[in-house]
CSV table of C-alpha atoms in Angstrom, one decimal:
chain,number,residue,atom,x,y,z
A,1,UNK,CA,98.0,37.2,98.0
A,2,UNK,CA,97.2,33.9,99.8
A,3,UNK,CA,93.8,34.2,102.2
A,4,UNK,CA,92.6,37.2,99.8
A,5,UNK,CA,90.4,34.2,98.0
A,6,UNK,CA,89.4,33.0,100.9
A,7,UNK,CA,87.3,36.1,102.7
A,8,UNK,CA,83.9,35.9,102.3
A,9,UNK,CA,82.1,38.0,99.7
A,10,UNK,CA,80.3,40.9,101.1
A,11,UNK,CA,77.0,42.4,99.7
A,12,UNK,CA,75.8,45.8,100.8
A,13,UNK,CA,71.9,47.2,100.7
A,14,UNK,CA,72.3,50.8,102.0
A,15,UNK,CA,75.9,51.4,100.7
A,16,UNK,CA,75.5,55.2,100.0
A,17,UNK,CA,73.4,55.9,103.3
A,18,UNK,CA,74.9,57.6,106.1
A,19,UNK,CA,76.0,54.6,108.1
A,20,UNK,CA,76.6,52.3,105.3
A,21,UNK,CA,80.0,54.2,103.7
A,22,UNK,CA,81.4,53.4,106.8
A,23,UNK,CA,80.2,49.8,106.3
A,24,UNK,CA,81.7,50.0,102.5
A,25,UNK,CA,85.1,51.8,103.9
A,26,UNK,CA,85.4,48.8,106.5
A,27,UNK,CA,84.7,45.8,104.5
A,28,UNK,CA,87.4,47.1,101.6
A,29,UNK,CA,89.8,48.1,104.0
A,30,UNK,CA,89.9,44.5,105.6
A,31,UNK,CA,90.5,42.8,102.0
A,32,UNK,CA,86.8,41.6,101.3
A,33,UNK,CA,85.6,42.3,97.7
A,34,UNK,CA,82.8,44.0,98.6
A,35,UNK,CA,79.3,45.0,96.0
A,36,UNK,CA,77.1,47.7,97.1
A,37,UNK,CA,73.9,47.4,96.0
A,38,UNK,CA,71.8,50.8,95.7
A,39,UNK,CA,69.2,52.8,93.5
A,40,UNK,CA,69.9,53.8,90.5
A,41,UNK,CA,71.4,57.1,89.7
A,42,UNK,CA,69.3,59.3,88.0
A,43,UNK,CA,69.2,63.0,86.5
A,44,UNK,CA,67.5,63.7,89.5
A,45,UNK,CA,70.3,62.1,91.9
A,46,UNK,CA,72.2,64.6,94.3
A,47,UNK,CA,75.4,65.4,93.7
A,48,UNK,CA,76.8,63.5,96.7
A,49,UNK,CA,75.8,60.3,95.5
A,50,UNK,CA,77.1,60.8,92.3
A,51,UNK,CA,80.5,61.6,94.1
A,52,UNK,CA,80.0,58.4,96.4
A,53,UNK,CA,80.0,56.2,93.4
A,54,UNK,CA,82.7,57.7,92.4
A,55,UNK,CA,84.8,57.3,95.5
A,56,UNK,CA,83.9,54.0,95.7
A,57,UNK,CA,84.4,52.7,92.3
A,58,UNK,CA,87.9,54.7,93.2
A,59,UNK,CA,88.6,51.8,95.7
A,60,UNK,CA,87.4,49.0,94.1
A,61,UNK,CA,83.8,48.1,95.4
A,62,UNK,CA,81.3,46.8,92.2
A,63,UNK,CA,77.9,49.0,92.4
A,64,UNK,CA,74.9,47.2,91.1
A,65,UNK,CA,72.1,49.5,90.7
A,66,UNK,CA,68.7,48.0,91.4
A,67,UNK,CA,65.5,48.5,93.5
A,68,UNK,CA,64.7,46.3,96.6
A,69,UNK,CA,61.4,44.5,94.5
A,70,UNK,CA,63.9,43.3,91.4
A,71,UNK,CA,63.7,39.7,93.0
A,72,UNK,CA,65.7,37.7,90.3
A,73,UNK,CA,68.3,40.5,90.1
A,74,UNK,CA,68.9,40.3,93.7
A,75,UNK,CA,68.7,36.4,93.8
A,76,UNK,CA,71.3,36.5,91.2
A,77,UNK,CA,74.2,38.9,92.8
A,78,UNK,CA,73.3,36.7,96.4
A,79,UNK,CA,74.9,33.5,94.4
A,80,UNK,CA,78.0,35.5,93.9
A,81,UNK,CA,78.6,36.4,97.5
A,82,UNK,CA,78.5,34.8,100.9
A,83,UNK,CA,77.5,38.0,103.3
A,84,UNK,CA,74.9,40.7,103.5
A,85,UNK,CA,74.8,43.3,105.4
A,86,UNK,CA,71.8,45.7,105.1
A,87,UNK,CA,71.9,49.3,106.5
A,88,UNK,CA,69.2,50.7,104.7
A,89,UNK,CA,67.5,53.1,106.3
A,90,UNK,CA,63.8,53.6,108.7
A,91,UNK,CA,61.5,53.6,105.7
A,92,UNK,CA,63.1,50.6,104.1
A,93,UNK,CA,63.3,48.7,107.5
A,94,UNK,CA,60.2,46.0,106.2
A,95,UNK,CA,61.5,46.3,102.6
A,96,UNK,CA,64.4,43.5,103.8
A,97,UNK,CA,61.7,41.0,103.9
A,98,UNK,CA,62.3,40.9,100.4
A,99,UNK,CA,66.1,40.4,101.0
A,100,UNK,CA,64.9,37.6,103.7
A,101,UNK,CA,63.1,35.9,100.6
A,102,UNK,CA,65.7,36.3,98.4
A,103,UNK,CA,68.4,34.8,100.8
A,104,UNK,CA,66.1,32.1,101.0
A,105,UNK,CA,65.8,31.3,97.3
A,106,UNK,CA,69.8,31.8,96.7
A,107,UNK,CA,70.7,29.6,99.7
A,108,UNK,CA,74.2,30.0,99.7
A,109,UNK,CA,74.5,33.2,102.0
A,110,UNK,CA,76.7,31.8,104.9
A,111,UNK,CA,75.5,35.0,107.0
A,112,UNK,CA,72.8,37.8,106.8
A,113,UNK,CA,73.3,41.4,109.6
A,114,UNK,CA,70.3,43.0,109.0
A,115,UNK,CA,69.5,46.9,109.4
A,116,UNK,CA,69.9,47.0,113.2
A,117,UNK,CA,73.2,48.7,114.6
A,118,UNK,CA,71.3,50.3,117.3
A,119,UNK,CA,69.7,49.7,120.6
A,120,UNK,CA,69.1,45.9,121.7
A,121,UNK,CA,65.5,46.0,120.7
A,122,UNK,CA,64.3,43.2,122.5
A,123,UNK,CA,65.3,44.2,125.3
A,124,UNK,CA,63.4,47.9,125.9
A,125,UNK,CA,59.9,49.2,125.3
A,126,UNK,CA,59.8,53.0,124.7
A,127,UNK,CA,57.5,55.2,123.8
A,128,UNK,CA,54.9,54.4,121.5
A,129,UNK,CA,56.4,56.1,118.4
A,130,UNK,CA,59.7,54.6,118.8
A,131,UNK,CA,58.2,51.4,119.9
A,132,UNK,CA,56.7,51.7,116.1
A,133,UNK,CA,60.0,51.9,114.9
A,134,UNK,CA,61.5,49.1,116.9
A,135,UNK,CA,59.1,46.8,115.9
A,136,UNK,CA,59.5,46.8,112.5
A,137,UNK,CA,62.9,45.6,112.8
A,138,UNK,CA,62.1,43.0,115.4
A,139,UNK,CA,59.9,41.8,112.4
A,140,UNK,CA,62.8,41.5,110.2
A,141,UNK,CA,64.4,39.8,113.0
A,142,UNK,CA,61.6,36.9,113.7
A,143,UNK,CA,61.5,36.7,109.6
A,144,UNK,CA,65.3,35.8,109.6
A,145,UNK,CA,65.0,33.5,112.5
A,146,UNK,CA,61.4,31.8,111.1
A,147,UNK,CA,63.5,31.4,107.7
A,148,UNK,CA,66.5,29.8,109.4
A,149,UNK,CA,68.9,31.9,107.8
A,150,UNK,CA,72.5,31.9,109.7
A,151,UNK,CA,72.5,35.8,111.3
A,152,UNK,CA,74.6,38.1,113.5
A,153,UNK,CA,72.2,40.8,114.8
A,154,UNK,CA,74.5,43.7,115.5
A,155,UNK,CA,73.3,46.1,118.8
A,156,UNK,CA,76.1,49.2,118.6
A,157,UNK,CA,74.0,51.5,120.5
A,158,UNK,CA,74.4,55.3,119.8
A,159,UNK,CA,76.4,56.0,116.8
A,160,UNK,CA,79.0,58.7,118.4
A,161,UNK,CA,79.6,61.5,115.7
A,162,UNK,CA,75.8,61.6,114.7
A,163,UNK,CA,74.9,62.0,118.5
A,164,UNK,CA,77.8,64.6,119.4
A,165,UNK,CA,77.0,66.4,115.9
A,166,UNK,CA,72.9,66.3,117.5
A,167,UNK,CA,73.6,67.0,121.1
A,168,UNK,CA,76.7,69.9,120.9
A,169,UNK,CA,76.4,71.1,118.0
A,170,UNK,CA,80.1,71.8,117.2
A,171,UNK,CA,79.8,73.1,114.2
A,172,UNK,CA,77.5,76.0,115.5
A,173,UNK,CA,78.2,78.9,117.4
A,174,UNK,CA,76.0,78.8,120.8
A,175,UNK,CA,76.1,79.4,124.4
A,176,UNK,CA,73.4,76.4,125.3
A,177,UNK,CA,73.2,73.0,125.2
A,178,UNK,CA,69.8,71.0,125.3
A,179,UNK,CA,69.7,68.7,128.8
A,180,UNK,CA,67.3,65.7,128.1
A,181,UNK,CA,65.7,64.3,131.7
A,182,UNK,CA,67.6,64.6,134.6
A,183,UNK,CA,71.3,64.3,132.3
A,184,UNK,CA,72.7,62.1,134.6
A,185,UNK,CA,71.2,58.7,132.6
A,186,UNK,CA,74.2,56.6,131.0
A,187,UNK,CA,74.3,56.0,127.4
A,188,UNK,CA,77.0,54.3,125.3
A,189,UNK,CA,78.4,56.4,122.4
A,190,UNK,CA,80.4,54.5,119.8
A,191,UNK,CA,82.3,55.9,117.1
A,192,UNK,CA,80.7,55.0,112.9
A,193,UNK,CA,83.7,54.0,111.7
A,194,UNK,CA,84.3,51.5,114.6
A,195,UNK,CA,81.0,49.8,114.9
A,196,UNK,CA,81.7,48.8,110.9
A,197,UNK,CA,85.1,47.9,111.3
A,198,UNK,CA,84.1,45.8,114.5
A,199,UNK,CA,81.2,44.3,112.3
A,200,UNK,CA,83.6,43.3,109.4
A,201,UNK,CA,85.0,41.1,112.0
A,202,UNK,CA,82.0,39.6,113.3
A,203,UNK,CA,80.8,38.5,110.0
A,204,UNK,CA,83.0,35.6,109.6
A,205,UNK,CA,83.1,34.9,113.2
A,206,UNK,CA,81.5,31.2,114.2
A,207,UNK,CA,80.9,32.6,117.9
A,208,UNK,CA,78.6,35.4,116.3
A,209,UNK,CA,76.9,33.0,114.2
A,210,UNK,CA,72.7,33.3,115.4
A,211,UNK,CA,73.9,35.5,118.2
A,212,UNK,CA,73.5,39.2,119.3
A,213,UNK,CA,76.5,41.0,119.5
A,214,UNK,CA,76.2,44.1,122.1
A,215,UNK,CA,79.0,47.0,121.4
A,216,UNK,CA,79.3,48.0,125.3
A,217,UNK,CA,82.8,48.8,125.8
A,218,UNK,CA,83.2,51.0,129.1
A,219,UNK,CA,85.4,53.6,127.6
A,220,UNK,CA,82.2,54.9,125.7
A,221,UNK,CA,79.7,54.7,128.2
A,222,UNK,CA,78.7,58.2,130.1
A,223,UNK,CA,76.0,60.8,130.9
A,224,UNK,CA,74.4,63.7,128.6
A,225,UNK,CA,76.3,65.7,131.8
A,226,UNK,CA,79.7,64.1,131.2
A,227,UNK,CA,79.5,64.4,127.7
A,228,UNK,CA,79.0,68.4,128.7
A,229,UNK,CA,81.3,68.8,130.9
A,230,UNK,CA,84.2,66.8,128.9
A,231,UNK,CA,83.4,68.9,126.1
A,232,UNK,CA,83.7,72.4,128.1
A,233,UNK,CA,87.2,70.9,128.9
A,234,UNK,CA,88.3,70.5,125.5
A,235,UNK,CA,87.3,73.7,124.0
A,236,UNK,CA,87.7,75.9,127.0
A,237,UNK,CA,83.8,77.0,127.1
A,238,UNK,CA,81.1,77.2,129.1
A,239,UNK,CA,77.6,76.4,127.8
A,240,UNK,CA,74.6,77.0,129.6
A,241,UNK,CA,72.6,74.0,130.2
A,242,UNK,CA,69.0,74.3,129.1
A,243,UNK,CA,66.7,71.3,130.6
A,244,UNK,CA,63.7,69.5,129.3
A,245,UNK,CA,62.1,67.4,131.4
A,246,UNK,CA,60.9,63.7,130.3
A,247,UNK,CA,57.3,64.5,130.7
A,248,UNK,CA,57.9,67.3,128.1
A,249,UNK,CA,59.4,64.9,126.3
A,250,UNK,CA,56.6,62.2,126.9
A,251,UNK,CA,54.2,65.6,125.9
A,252,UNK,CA,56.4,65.9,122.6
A,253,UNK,CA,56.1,62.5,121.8
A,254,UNK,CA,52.1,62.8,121.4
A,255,UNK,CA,51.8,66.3,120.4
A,256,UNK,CA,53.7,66.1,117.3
A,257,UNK,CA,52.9,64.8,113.8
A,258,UNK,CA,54.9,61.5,112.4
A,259,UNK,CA,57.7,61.1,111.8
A,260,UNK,CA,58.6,64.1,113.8
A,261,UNK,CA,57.7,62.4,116.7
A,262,UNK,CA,60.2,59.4,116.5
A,263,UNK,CA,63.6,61.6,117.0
A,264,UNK,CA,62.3,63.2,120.4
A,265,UNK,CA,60.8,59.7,121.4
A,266,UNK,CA,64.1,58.2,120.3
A,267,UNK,CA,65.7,60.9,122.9
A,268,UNK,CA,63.9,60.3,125.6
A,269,UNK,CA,64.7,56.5,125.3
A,270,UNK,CA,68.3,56.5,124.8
A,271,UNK,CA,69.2,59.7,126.3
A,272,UNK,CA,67.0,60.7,129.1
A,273,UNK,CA,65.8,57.2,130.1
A,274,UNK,CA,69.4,55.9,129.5
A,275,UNK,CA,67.7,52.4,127.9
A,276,UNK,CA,70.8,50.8,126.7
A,277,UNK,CA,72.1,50.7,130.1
A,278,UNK,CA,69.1,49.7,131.5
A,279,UNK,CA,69.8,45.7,131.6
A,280,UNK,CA,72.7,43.8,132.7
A,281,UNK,CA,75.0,41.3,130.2
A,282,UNK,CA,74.8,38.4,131.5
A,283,UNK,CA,76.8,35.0,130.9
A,284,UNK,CA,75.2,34.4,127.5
A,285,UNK,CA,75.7,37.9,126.2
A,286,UNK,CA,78.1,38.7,123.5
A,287,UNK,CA,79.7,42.0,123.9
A,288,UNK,CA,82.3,43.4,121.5
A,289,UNK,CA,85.0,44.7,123.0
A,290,UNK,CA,85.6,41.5,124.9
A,291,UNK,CA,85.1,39.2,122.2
A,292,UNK,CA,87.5,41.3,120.3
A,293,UNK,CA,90.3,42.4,123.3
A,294,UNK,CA,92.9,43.6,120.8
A,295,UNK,CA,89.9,46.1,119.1
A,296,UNK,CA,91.0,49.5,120.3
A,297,UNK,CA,87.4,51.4,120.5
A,298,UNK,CA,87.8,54.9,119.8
A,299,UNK,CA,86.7,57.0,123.3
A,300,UNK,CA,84.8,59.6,123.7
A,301,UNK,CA,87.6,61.9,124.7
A,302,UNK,CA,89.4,60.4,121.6
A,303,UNK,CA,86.1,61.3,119.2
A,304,UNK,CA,85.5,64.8,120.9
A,305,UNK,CA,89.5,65.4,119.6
A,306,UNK,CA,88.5,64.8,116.1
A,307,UNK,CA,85.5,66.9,116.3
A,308,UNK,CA,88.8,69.7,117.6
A,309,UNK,CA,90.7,68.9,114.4
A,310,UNK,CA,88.1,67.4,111.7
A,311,UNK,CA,84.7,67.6,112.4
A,312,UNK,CA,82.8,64.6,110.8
A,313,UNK,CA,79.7,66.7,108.9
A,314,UNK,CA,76.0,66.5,110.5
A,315,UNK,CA,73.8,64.1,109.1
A,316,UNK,CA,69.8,64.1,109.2
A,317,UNK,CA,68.0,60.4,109.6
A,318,UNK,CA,65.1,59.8,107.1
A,319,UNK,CA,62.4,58.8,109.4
A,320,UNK,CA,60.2,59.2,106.3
């Protein structure tokens, strides 16, 4: 097929994790030949990752199994492909220094998205335990920038099925939900399996080239009480709402041992303190839904539906 030869490459680090078989799904589904880079399976390997090579050998996508220190092997699957995208996870956030240096030695990589797909990180200061965290990707980020390598740094916010699966709990049976703060803070809430598809499109994009792209459409935006009280609507229940206040969060946040005190510091940013909403888009600001008008965002209503019919399964984050 004519323009098939023509779509950039894609190489994956993180192609098993969590967020990154929605980045694998995405970049095959839009016609890019697409390697995934990940550890190697051993005796010792889960089940489920023996079925996700599976799947995705199933649609195509070449798995090269490797660790992030293998410096020639890396150096020589970058000459073979023109875009990374790295969604490894926490513990591996400084580890993509040694993709930086890589990309660096290959020099053919036409873009690099880094492990980011979350707040704007530049733009908030938290708590000190999820200040931590943030910092060790703005490191990454200054390393890209220092090494001159062309980048789209991706800010998508909350991912919306993880943070439904957290906050409701659908798949339990309960009376209660958890408050966080006051409630009424906004947030923005975007589907997985948008904010790949949505970065598959940025990655060739020359208006995303050394830019941040901000996922803010307004459909998605909305309170911890919202969220509640759409909920209640869709399933015909009433849950009682239990509240914990920030400075029990704040408490939280120095009482408990790492890593355990990144997730509640992570909530009290995002969720009680509302941080992602917390600065204006100004004229210089790239933000996804307008540069891509004919992108139809899943909404919340429209994700709390599929939670109804098909419940994407929890997940846990490795903070460790």
């Amino acid at each position: 097929m004519e323009g098939e030869n023509t779509k950039p490459k894609v190489l994956i680090f993180g192609g098993t994790g969590y967020f990154g078989k929605y980045m694998v799904k995405a970049s095959v589904s839009s016609g890019h030949k697409t390697f995934v880079y990940a550890r190697p399976v051993t005796q010792n390997s889960r089940p489920s990752k023996l079925e996700i090579h599976k799947e995705f050998q199933g649609i195509g996508v070449t798995i090269i199994e490797g660790e992030l220190d293998e410096h020639e092997k890396i150096v020589s699957i970058l000459k073979e492909v023109d875009v990374v995208i790295s969604t490894v996870a926490y513990p591996q956030f400084l580890d993509q220094l040694k993709i930086v240096r890589a990309i660096n030695v290959a020099g053919n990589i036409k873009r690099f998205l880094p492990s980011e797909f979350g707040c704007e990180e530049d733009r908030v200061r938290p708590l000190p335990p999820f200040e931590a965290y943030l910092e060790k990707k703005r490191i990454v980020r200054r390393a890209i920038e220092a090494a001159k390598i062309p980048y789209t740094f991706v800010s998508a916010n909350l991912y919306g099925a993880y943070f439904v699966n957290v906050f409701l709990r659908p798949s339990e049976s309960y009376d209660d939900v958890v408050v966080y703060g006051s409630g009424e803070a906004k947030a923005v809430f975007n589907y997985e399996e948008d904010i790949a598809k949505c970065t598959i499109k940025v990655i060739n994009d020359p208006r995303a080239c050394n830019r941040i792209v901000i996922y803010r459409p307004q459909t998605n935006i909305l309170s911890q009480l919202e969220l509640i009280s759409l909920w209640e609507q869709k399933t015909g229940r009433s849950f009682k709402r239990i509240q914990v206040s920030e400075e029990e969060l704040v408490k939280l946040s120095q009482t408990l041992p790492p890593p355990e005190d990144i997730p509640i510091s992570i909530i009290h940013s995002l969720l009680a303190k509302g941080d992602s909403m917390n600065f204006e888009l100004g004229e210089d600001d790239i933000e996804a839904s307008k540069l891509y008008p004919d992108f139809k965002f899943t909404t919340i209503d429209q994700l709390l539906d599929i939670f109804l019919i098909d419940p994407p399964k929890p997940a846990r984050t490795a903070f460790e």
